[in-house]
């Protein structure tokens, strides 16, 4: 048995192979001066029997004796001839993590410290053992490396690969101080304008990097982590999923025996200091600098918590995704310790899941370190409440095994530590906002919506005043600009001053546009909900169209019907989608032509169908007017041409129909990324949404006019339904963010609907100033009032309200447009 001796009140540590339910530890004790602690032990060594239950030997947690100390005076296992230790000397035993070496036995490394009663304090903390023990390589000392900022120099391992290239470019765009990358064999080259090195050591020496992110395939990821440890890189973030657990056991064994490198992950989204440094794959645009620290085992739920804290105005101070693997480099306690010590973090969100005991350990840590009047509020969510035991749920560590790691036990432990546990991930932001010291839960009365008649009249009066001022500002600028810009100086005015004046005038006009839009549009003003007339048998509502008289045309998932509803939701007619020879078909989206003919997109049969309104309903005459690859969205432009979004081929087709339903003048716009919904634009063009992409606007000549993300600086999640109202504003439903935004011709975007949607699909706007959203998640149509006054007078569609002297027609500023 190997034995080492230590001063400072510590004892020798022995490694021993156990063959029974007990482990034997040899020790010798000294005080700080090197003098023997007990005279009875000057010339002898005592041995003690330390009971370590077998079922705890394989748990990666430190073991403590249940009793406050072990009385050696009754030790029957002392060596022959050894004088027993006096009863005044107590022992506290701390066991290190144990891994089984062979069946029936195990390897145990333990430490014992003897302290005299009333003379030396009892040692009962893991940190004390790690800091003062013989095998001191305190991995906890590397916690400080977690915090990154705008000055952190980052390198990338797997730099020139597909994933490394993509996410490195994303990091550069976010503002991360990325200084280079590693790709063995490609050293000396450049990639993304940055140098490429052959090794981490070389990159660190030449760039001074203090953090590395790993995008290396699973078979080689462990070697990449070891290379970073060899180079003593302060922070290593491993994104790779699927690393063999046997490889990670070896990495973890090495990791905890050093204190220079801190590992985050693997199988994690990374770390981010909002607005300063992003290391990983998280979407940067949803983060906002704030005061909530977020730590999570789930990447997707991390984004959900980030988005919610951004929406309630709290923001994030620091976010860490620790990953879902059972052997990771950073746990909840590491992050909680950083958050509790960070003065900028005022609240904490902890997201756990089934499997392991990390949440229970975190609860114990919070009990001890986050109590009293200065305690920070903590909100948690535990995923997997309904998961069956023994089945792995997504992550490698998300499994209930041996009756341990269940969600209910974790929730109980956290609640006992004073943590507020949310039963739904959708309520994390609102829950922490209501807690004291985080959001406070105070409602600002200045932003409470007021729909009284007096307030509406005041809004309209202000609207007219601002609009008049805006026209005068534009007129003055247009008159003055040619005169001032054509002369080197007018009086005592220079050209530079003229440009400054013009910029200020434009800025003022932009501010006036934004104020006008906020006064002109209502937000989150739900008027009614219209249930799906087909019920819940076929799936949620999907396609929607609203005609000039307010009639609503509706389709649903897997339902062979087109329902025509009144503006109040009463069913006027149901058109069965059935063809005599080919049976039924499933309409994806619906529109109405200028001749009153209902047209639908049939993605399953790759066809566009039209229902002839001049035949009786009993004949059910649907006419197949064109075959299209995978039609998903359909609309009619201001010239009467039918628009079809071809999802698989990435095109939008437009064509006209003659009286025999023959297609004429077929045009296609290619190179679109999964077009979903299409809507006409006032200029004769169209607007199309792309799957998980952008919303693009095309002219009547099928030329790209702009994309909304580039024009307005808006980031979409997954744009779905689109429509254009009479004022030329574009409305877009975002299925991922569950919002509806309006993009005016002048000014910044306005969020019309920010709450209450589960899965918005189709979108339409009526002539009465109403917005209709097909919510597939709740299987209903939600009607919102989005204009303070209707966009135009239904009795005179050519005269928009708010602008009574402005006419729309062939000689006006805007061509007639039939809304979707």
Short mmCIF file of N, CA, C and O in Angstrom, two decimals, residues 742-790:
data_model
loop_
_atom_site.label_atom_id
_atom_site.label_comp_id
_atom_site.label_asym_id
_atom_site.label_seq_id
_atom_site.Cartn_x
_atom_site.Cartn_y
_atom_site.Cartn_z
N UNK A 742 -45.57 43.92 -37.91
CA UNK A 742 -45.96 44.76 -39.05
C UNK A 742 -44.74 45.57 -39.48
O UNK A 742 -44.09 46.21 -38.65
N UNK A 743 -44.47 45.55 -40.78
CA UNK A 743 -43.33 46.27 -41.35
C UNK A 743 -43.87 47.40 -42.22
O UNK A 743 -44.27 47.17 -43.37
N UNK A 744 -43.91 48.62 -41.67
CA UNK A 744 -44.49 49.75 -42.43
C UNK A 744 -43.55 50.23 -43.53
O UNK A 744 -42.35 49.91 -43.53
N UNK A 745 -44.10 51.01 -44.43
CA UNK A 745 -43.26 51.57 -45.48
C UNK A 745 -42.25 52.56 -44.92
O UNK A 745 -41.16 52.73 -45.45
N UNK A 746 -42.63 53.24 -43.83
CA UNK A 746 -41.74 54.18 -43.18
C UNK A 746 -41.73 53.89 -41.69
O UNK A 746 -42.78 53.72 -41.08
N UNK A 747 -40.54 53.83 -41.11
CA UNK A 747 -40.45 53.59 -39.68
C UNK A 747 -40.00 52.18 -39.35
O UNK A 747 -39.79 51.34 -40.24
N UNK A 748 -39.87 51.92 -38.06
CA UNK A 748 -39.41 50.63 -37.57
C UNK A 748 -40.56 49.64 -37.48
O UNK A 748 -41.73 50.03 -37.44
N UNK A 749 -40.25 48.33 -37.43
CA UNK A 749 -41.31 47.32 -37.29
C UNK A 749 -42.09 47.48 -35.99
O UNK A 749 -41.56 47.95 -34.98
N UNK A 750 -43.36 47.09 -36.04
CA UNK A 750 -44.24 47.16 -34.87
C UNK A 750 -44.73 45.74 -34.56
O UNK A 750 -45.21 45.04 -35.46
N UNK A 751 -44.58 45.31 -33.31
CA UNK A 751 -45.07 44.00 -32.90
C UNK A 751 -46.56 44.11 -32.59
O UNK A 751 -46.95 44.70 -31.57
N UNK A 752 -47.39 43.55 -33.46
CA UNK A 752 -48.84 43.63 -33.27
C UNK A 752 -49.33 42.60 -32.28
O UNK A 752 -50.25 42.86 -31.50
N UNK A 753 -48.77 41.40 -32.31
CA UNK A 753 -49.19 40.32 -31.41
C UNK A 753 -47.93 39.73 -30.78
O UNK A 753 -47.07 39.20 -31.48
N UNK A 754 -47.83 39.85 -29.47
CA UNK A 754 -46.65 39.33 -28.76
C UNK A 754 -46.98 38.19 -27.81
O UNK A 754 -46.08 37.50 -27.35
N UNK A 755 -48.25 37.99 -27.49
CA UNK A 755 -48.65 36.93 -26.57
C UNK A 755 -49.91 36.24 -27.10
O UNK A 755 -50.64 36.79 -27.92
N UNK A 756 -50.16 35.05 -26.60
CA UNK A 756 -51.42 34.36 -26.88
C UNK A 756 -51.41 33.46 -28.09
O UNK A 756 -52.44 32.85 -28.40
N UNK A 757 -50.29 33.35 -28.81
CA UNK A 757 -50.23 32.47 -29.98
C UNK A 757 -49.39 31.24 -29.65
O UNK A 757 -48.35 31.35 -28.99
N UNK A 758 -49.84 30.08 -30.14
CA UNK A 758 -49.09 28.85 -29.92
C UNK A 758 -48.34 28.40 -31.16
O UNK A 758 -47.17 28.05 -31.08
N UNK A 759 -49.00 28.39 -32.31
CA UNK A 759 -48.33 28.03 -33.57
C UNK A 759 -49.01 28.75 -34.72
O UNK A 759 -49.85 28.19 -35.42
N UNK A 760 -48.68 30.03 -34.92
CA UNK A 760 -49.34 30.79 -35.99
C UNK A 760 -48.95 30.25 -37.36
O UNK A 760 -47.79 29.94 -37.61
N UNK A 761 -49.94 30.13 -38.23
CA UNK A 761 -49.69 29.63 -39.60
C UNK A 761 -50.09 30.71 -40.61
O UNK A 761 -49.34 31.64 -40.86
N UNK A 762 -51.31 30.58 -41.19
CA UNK A 762 -51.75 31.55 -42.17
C UNK A 762 -52.10 32.90 -41.55
O UNK A 762 -52.35 33.03 -40.35
N UNK A 763 -52.14 33.93 -42.40
CA UNK A 763 -52.36 35.30 -41.94
C UNK A 763 -53.18 36.05 -42.99
O UNK A 763 -52.99 35.85 -44.19
N UNK A 764 -54.09 36.90 -42.53
CA UNK A 764 -54.89 37.73 -43.44
C UNK A 764 -55.31 38.98 -42.71
O UNK A 764 -55.39 39.01 -41.47
N UNK A 765 -55.56 40.06 -43.45
CA UNK A 765 -56.06 41.30 -42.86
C UNK A 765 -57.34 41.70 -43.60
O UNK A 765 -57.46 41.53 -44.81
N UNK A 766 -58.31 42.20 -42.81
CA UNK A 766 -59.61 42.54 -43.38
C UNK A 766 -59.72 44.03 -43.63
O UNK A 766 -58.90 44.83 -43.19
N UNK A 767 -60.80 44.39 -44.33
CA UNK A 767 -61.04 45.80 -44.64
C UNK A 767 -61.56 46.57 -43.44
O UNK A 767 -61.75 47.77 -43.51
N UNK A 768 -61.80 45.88 -42.34
CA UNK A 768 -62.32 46.53 -41.14
C UNK A 768 -61.23 46.80 -40.11
O UNK A 768 -61.52 47.08 -38.96
N UNK A 769 -59.97 46.69 -40.52
CA UNK A 769 -58.87 46.93 -39.60
C UNK A 769 -58.60 45.77 -38.68
O UNK A 769 -58.03 45.96 -37.60
N UNK A 770 -58.98 44.55 -39.08
CA UNK A 770 -58.78 43.37 -38.26
C UNK A 770 -57.68 42.49 -38.86
O UNK A 770 -57.54 42.39 -40.08
N UNK A 771 -56.94 41.86 -37.97
CA UNK A 771 -55.90 40.91 -38.34
C UNK A 771 -56.38 39.52 -37.97
O UNK A 771 -56.77 39.27 -36.83
N UNK A 772 -56.36 38.59 -38.93
CA UNK A 772 -56.81 37.23 -38.71
C UNK A 772 -55.61 36.29 -38.74
O UNK A 772 -54.88 36.24 -39.74
N UNK A 773 -55.40 35.57 -37.63
CA UNK A 773 -54.27 34.66 -37.50
C UNK A 773 -54.80 33.23 -37.33
O UNK A 773 -55.56 32.96 -36.41
N UNK A 774 -54.38 32.35 -38.23
CA UNK A 774 -54.73 30.93 -38.11
C UNK A 774 -53.74 30.28 -37.14
O UNK A 774 -52.58 30.06 -37.48
N UNK A 775 -54.20 30.03 -35.91
CA UNK A 775 -53.34 29.45 -34.88
C UNK A 775 -53.54 27.94 -34.88
O UNK A 775 -54.50 27.40 -34.32
N UNK A 776 -52.60 27.22 -35.52
CA UNK A 776 -52.71 25.76 -35.61
C UNK A 776 -52.53 25.10 -34.26
O UNK A 776 -53.05 24.02 -34.03
N UNK A 777 -51.79 25.75 -33.36
CA UNK A 777 -51.57 25.16 -32.04
C UNK A 777 -52.84 25.09 -31.22
O UNK A 777 -53.05 24.12 -30.47
N UNK A 778 -53.71 26.09 -31.31
CA UNK A 778 -54.97 26.08 -30.57
C UNK A 778 -56.16 25.78 -31.47
O UNK A 778 -57.31 25.84 -31.03
N UNK A 779 -55.90 25.50 -32.76
CA UNK A 779 -56.92 25.07 -33.71
C UNK A 779 -58.08 26.08 -33.79
O UNK A 779 -59.25 25.70 -33.66
N UNK A 780 -57.74 27.32 -33.98
CA UNK A 780 -58.76 28.36 -34.11
C UNK A 780 -58.18 29.54 -34.87
O UNK A 780 -56.97 29.61 -35.10
N UNK A 781 -59.07 30.44 -35.28
CA UNK A 781 -58.67 31.70 -35.91
C UNK A 781 -58.82 32.80 -34.87
O UNK A 781 -59.90 32.97 -34.29
N UNK A 782 -57.75 33.51 -34.62
CA UNK A 782 -57.77 34.60 -33.66
C UNK A 782 -57.84 35.93 -34.41
O UNK A 782 -57.02 36.19 -35.30
N UNK A 783 -58.82 36.73 -34.03
CA UNK A 783 -59.07 38.00 -34.71
C UNK A 783 -58.59 39.13 -33.78
O UNK A 783 -59.07 39.24 -32.65
N UNK A 784 -57.66 39.92 -34.27
CA UNK A 784 -57.12 41.04 -33.51
C UNK A 784 -57.48 42.35 -34.22
O UNK A 784 -57.48 42.42 -35.46
N UNK A 785 -57.77 43.38 -33.44
CA UNK A 785 -57.90 44.73 -34.00
C UNK A 785 -56.50 45.33 -34.01
O UNK A 785 -55.87 45.48 -32.97
N UNK A 786 -56.01 45.68 -35.19
CA UNK A 786 -54.65 46.18 -35.26
C UNK A 786 -54.55 47.61 -35.75
O UNK A 786 -53.48 48.19 -35.75
N UNK A 787 -55.66 48.22 -36.18
CA UNK A 787 -55.67 49.62 -36.57
C UNK A 787 -56.58 50.40 -35.63
O UNK A 787 -57.67 49.94 -35.29
N UNK A 788 -56.12 51.58 -35.19
CA UNK A 788 -56.98 52.45 -34.38
C UNK A 788 -58.21 52.81 -35.18
O UNK A 788 -59.34 52.82 -34.68
N UNK A 789 -58.03 53.13 -36.47
CA UNK A 789 -59.14 53.32 -37.40
C UNK A 789 -58.93 52.35 -38.55
O UNK A 789 -57.80 51.95 -38.83
N UNK A 790 -59.99 51.91 -39.23
CA UNK A 790 -59.81 50.97 -40.34
C UNK A 790 -58.86 51.52 -41.39
O UNK A 790 -58.79 52.73 -41.61
#
